[in-house]
XYZ file of C-alpha atoms in Angstrom:
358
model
C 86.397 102.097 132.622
C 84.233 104.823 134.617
C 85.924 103.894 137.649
C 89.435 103.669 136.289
C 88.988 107.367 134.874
C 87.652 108.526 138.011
C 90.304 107.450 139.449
C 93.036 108.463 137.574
C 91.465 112.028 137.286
C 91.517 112.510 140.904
C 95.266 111.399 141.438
C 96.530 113.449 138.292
C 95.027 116.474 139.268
C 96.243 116.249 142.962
C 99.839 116.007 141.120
C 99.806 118.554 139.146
C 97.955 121.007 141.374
C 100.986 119.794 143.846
C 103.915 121.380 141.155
C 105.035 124.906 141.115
C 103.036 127.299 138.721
C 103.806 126.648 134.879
C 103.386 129.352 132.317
C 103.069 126.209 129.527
C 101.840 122.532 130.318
C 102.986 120.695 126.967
C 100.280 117.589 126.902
C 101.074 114.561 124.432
C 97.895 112.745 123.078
C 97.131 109.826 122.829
C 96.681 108.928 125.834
C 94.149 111.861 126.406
C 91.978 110.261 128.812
C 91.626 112.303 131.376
C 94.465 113.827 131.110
C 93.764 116.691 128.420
C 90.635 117.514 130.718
C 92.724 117.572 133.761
C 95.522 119.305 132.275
C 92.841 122.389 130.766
C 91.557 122.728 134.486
C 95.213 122.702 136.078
C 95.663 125.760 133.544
C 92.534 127.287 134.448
C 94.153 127.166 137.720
C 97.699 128.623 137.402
C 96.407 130.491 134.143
C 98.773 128.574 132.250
C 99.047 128.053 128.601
C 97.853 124.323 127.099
C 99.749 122.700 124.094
C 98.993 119.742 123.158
C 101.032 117.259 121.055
C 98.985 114.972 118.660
C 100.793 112.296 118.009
C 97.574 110.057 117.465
C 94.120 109.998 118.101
C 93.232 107.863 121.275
C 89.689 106.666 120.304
C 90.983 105.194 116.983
C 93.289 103.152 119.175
C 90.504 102.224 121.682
C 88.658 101.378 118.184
C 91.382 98.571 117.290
C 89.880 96.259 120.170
C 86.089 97.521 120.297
C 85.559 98.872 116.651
C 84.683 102.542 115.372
C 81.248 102.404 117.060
C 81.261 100.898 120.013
C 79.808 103.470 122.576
C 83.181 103.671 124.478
C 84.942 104.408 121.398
C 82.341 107.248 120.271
C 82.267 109.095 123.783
C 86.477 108.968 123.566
C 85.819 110.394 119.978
C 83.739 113.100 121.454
C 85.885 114.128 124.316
C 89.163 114.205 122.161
C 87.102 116.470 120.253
C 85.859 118.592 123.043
C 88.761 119.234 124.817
C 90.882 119.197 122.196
C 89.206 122.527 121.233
C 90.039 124.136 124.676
C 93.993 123.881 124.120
C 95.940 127.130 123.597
C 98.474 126.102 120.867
C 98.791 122.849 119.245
C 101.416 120.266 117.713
C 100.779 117.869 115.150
C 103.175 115.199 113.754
C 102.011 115.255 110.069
C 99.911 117.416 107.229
C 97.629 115.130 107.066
C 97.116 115.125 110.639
C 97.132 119.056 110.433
C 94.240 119.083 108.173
C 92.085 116.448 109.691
C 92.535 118.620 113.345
C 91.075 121.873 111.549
C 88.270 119.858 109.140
C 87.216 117.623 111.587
C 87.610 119.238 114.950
C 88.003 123.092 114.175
C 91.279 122.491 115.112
C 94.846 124.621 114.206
C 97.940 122.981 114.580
C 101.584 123.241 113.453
C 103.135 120.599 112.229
C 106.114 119.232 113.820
C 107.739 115.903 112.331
C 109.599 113.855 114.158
C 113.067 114.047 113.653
C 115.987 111.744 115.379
C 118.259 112.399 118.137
C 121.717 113.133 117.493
C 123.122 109.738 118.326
C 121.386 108.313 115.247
C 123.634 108.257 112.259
C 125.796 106.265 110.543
C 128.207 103.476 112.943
C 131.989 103.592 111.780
C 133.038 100.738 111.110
C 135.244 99.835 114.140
C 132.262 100.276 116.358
C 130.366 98.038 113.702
C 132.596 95.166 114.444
C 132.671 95.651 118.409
C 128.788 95.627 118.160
C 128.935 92.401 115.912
C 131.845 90.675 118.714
C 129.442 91.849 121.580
C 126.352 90.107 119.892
C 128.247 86.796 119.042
C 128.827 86.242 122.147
C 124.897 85.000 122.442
C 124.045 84.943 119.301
C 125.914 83.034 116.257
C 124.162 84.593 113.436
C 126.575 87.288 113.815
C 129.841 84.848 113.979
C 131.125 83.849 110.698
C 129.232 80.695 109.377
C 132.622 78.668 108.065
C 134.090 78.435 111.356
C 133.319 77.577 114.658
C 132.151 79.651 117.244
C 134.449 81.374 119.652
C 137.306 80.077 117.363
C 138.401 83.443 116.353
C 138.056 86.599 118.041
C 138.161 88.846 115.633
C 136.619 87.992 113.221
C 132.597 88.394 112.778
C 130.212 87.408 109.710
C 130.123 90.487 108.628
C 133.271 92.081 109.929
C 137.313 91.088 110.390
C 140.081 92.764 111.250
C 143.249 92.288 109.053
C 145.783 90.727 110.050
C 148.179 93.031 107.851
C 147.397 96.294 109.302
C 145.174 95.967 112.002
C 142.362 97.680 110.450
C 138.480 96.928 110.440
C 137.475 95.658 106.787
C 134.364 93.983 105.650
C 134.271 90.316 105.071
C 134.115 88.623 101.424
C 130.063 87.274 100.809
C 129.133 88.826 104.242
C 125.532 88.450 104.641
C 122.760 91.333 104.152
C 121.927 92.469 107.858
C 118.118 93.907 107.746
C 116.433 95.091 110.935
C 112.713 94.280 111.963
C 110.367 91.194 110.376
C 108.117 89.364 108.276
C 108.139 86.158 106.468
C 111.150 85.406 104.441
C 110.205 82.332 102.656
C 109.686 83.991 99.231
C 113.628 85.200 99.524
C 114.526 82.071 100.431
C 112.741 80.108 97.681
C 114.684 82.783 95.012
C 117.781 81.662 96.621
C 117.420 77.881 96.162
C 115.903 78.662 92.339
C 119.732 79.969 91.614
C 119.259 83.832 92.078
C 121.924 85.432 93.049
C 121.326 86.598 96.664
C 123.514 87.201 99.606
C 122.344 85.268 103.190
C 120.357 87.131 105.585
C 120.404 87.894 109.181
C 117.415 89.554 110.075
C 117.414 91.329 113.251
C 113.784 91.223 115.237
C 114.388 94.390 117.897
C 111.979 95.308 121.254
C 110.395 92.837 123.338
C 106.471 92.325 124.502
C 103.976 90.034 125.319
C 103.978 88.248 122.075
C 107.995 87.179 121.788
C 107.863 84.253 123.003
C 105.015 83.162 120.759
C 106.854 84.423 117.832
C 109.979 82.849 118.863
C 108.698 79.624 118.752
C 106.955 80.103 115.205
C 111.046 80.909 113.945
C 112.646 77.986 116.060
C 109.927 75.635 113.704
C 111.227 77.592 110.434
C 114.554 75.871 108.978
C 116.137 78.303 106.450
C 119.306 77.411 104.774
C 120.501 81.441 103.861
C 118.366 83.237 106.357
C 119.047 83.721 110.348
C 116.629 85.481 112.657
C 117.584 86.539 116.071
C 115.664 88.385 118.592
C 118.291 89.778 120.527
C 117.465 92.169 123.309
C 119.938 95.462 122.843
C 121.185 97.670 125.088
C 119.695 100.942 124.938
C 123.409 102.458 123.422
C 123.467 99.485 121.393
C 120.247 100.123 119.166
C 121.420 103.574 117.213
C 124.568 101.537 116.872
C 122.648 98.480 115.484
C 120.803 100.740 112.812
C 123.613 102.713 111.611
C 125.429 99.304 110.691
C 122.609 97.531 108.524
C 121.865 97.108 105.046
C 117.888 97.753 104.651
C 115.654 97.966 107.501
C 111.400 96.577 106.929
C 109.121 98.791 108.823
C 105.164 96.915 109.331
C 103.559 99.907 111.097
C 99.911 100.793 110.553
C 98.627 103.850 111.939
C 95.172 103.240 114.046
C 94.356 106.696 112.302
C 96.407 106.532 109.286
C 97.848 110.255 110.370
C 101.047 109.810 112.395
C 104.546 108.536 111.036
C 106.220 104.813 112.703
C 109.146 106.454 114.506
C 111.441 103.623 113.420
C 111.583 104.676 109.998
C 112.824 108.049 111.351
C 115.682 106.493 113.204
C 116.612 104.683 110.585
C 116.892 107.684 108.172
C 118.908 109.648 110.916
C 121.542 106.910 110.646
C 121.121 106.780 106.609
C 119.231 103.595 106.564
C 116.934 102.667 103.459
C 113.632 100.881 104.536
C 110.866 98.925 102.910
C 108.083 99.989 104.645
C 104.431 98.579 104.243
C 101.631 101.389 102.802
C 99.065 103.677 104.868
C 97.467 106.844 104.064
C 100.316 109.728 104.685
C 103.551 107.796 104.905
C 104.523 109.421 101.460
C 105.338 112.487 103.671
C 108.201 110.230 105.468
C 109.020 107.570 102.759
C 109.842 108.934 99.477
C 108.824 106.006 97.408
C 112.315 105.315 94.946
C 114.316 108.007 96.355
C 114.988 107.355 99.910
C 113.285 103.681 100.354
C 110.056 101.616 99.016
C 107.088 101.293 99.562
C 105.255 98.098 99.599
C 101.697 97.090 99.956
C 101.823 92.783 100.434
C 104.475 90.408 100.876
C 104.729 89.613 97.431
C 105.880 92.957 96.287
C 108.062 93.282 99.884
C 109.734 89.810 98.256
C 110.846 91.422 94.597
C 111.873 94.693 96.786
C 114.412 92.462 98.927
C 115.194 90.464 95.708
C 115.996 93.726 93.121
C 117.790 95.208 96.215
C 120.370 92.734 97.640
C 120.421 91.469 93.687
C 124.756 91.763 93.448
C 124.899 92.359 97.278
C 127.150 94.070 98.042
C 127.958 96.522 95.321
C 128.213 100.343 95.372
C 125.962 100.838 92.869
C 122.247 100.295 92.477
C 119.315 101.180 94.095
C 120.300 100.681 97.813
C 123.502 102.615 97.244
C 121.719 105.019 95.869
C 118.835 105.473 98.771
C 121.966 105.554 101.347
C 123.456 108.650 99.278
C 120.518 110.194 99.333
C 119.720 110.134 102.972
C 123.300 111.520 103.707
C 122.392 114.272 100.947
C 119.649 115.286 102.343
C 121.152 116.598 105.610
C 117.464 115.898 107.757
C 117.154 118.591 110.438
C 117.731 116.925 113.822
C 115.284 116.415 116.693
C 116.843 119.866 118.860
C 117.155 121.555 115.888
C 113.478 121.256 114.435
C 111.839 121.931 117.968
C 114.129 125.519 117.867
C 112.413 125.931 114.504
C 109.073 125.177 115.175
C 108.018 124.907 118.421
C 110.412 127.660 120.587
C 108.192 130.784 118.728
C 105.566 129.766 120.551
C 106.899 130.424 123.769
C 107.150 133.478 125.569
C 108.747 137.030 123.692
C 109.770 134.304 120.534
C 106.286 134.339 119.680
C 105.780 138.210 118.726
C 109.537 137.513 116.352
C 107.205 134.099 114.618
C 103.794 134.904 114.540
C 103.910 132.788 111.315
C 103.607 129.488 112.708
C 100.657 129.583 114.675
C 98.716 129.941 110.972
């Protein structure tokens, strides 16, 4: 570890020392080691302004593999700490965040949520079925089940285009799409005891070290009304993808329990209700009833999917009702919030906003 920060130390600096003269350097954390030291003494040298950008606290992170008090993890506590200190301005992605910075490290932040891009929103529904025709070409969870594959070309599980008109529609008992994972066999067991629930496809999105292993875990499960499919997206593809399911499932944990899972906020850019598992502040992202749920095991996950898709898929209950009230709410969007927050801290903005540096 004390090599590898040498190290890196010695070739950041040389980089940045290397770049024209910055008024701001604008520093994301984690990862903070060395780079908030090495970022302070680059503005020492140009007599530049530091902002950092919590989005996390490293050491907690480092904590996950070595616990709280491992000596590594305590010295990484300190120098967040330290250093943190010696920043001109700072960012911070939630309250709770915000008020752990100032009790715990003397800290004073703004808060700036995360917000989604523009391209997040809602997929019409002719892009819907392209999407579903590009993905059956791998993937038959997105063909329609009664027939075989490749036997008609317009037609998808969930989408088909009428023969009358020509236009997109929706197929009869299309199955629930739901984007991300965890263990369906409670859904499936309320299926076979004679509820009435529509078939899943549940989407598994990213890739990492641990697919494969996972992959072969769902080739040994053998569900009669759920599919799982891992497909890997284009980067286009993914906004797309979200802004044409039913419910997404988010399982992030913070390391801290301060910052927000960024996949819930793409989903709410494109008006998509979520299930997402409890930690400490996601009640400033999730509004538990009004705009998704909130669950704490897979139990109560289970009787969320279950009272959801329950008369899947009608225009009225509670997922209806979470989908209206995303599009009601009219989020701000990712440009749009940094304008707000973040641009009176540059330059002559900052004598028009002195407000939000308290």
């Amino acid at each position: 570890y004390v090599i590898k920060v040498i190290v890196q130390t010695i070739q950041l600096l040389y980089t940045m020392l290397k770049l024209d003269q910055p008024s701001y350097i604008l520093l994301q954390n984690p990862p903070g080691l060395p780079s908030i030291a090495v970022a302070w003494v680059a503005c020492l040298f140009w007599r530049s302004k530091l902002i950092i950008d919590w989005h996390n606290y490293g050491y907690t992170i480092m904590g996950l593999n070595h616990g709280r008090n491992h000596p590594l993890v305590q010295i990484a506590k300190w120098y967040e700490k330290l250093f943190g200190r010696l920043s001109d301005y700072n960012l911070c992605v939630t309250n709770a965040m915000k008020e752990d910075l100032w009790v715990n490290c003397n800290i004073r932040a703004v808060t700036l949520y995360d917000k989604p891009a523009s391209y997040f929103k809602e997929t019409p529904l002719e892009l819907q079925h392209h999407l579903y025709m590009k993905l059956s070409i791998l993937r038959k969870s997105f063909f329609r089940s009664t027939e075989p594959v490749g036997l008609n070309a317009e037609r998808s599980a969930f989408t088909e285009v009428d023969e009358k008109n020509g236009r997109v529609i929706k197929t009869r008992g299309r199955p629930a799409l739901l984007i991300s994972s965890t263990s369906w066999t409670d859904y499936e067991q309320y299926i076979n005891e004679g509820v009435k629930l529509p078939s899943l496809v549940c989407v598994i999105t990213g890739k990492g070290p641990l697919k494969d292993y996972y992959n072969g875990l769902i080739n040994k499960l053998h569900f009669k009304h759920i599919q799982i499919c891992t497909p890997w997206l284009e980067a286009e593809d993914y906004p797309l993808l979200l802004g044409s399911a039913d419910l997404g499932v988010c399982l992030h944990k913070s390391s801290s329990g301060l910052d927000l899972p960024m996949k819930v906020v793409d989903m709410f850019g494109c008006c998509l209700p979520v299930c997402a598992i409890y930690f400490e502040c996601l009640h400033e992202l999730v509004k538990h009833d009004e705009n998704g749920l909130i669950f704490r095991d897979s139990n109560e996950l289970a009787e969320q999917l279950k009272m959801l898709f329950l008369g899947f898929p009608t225009l009225e209950g509670k997922l209806h009702n979470f989908r209206k009230n995303l599009r009601a709410s009219k989020q701000l969007r990712w440009d749009e919030s940094w304008d707000q927050t973040v641009l009176p801290l540059f330059g002559p903005f900052r004598e028009c906003c002195p407000c939000t540096l308290k």
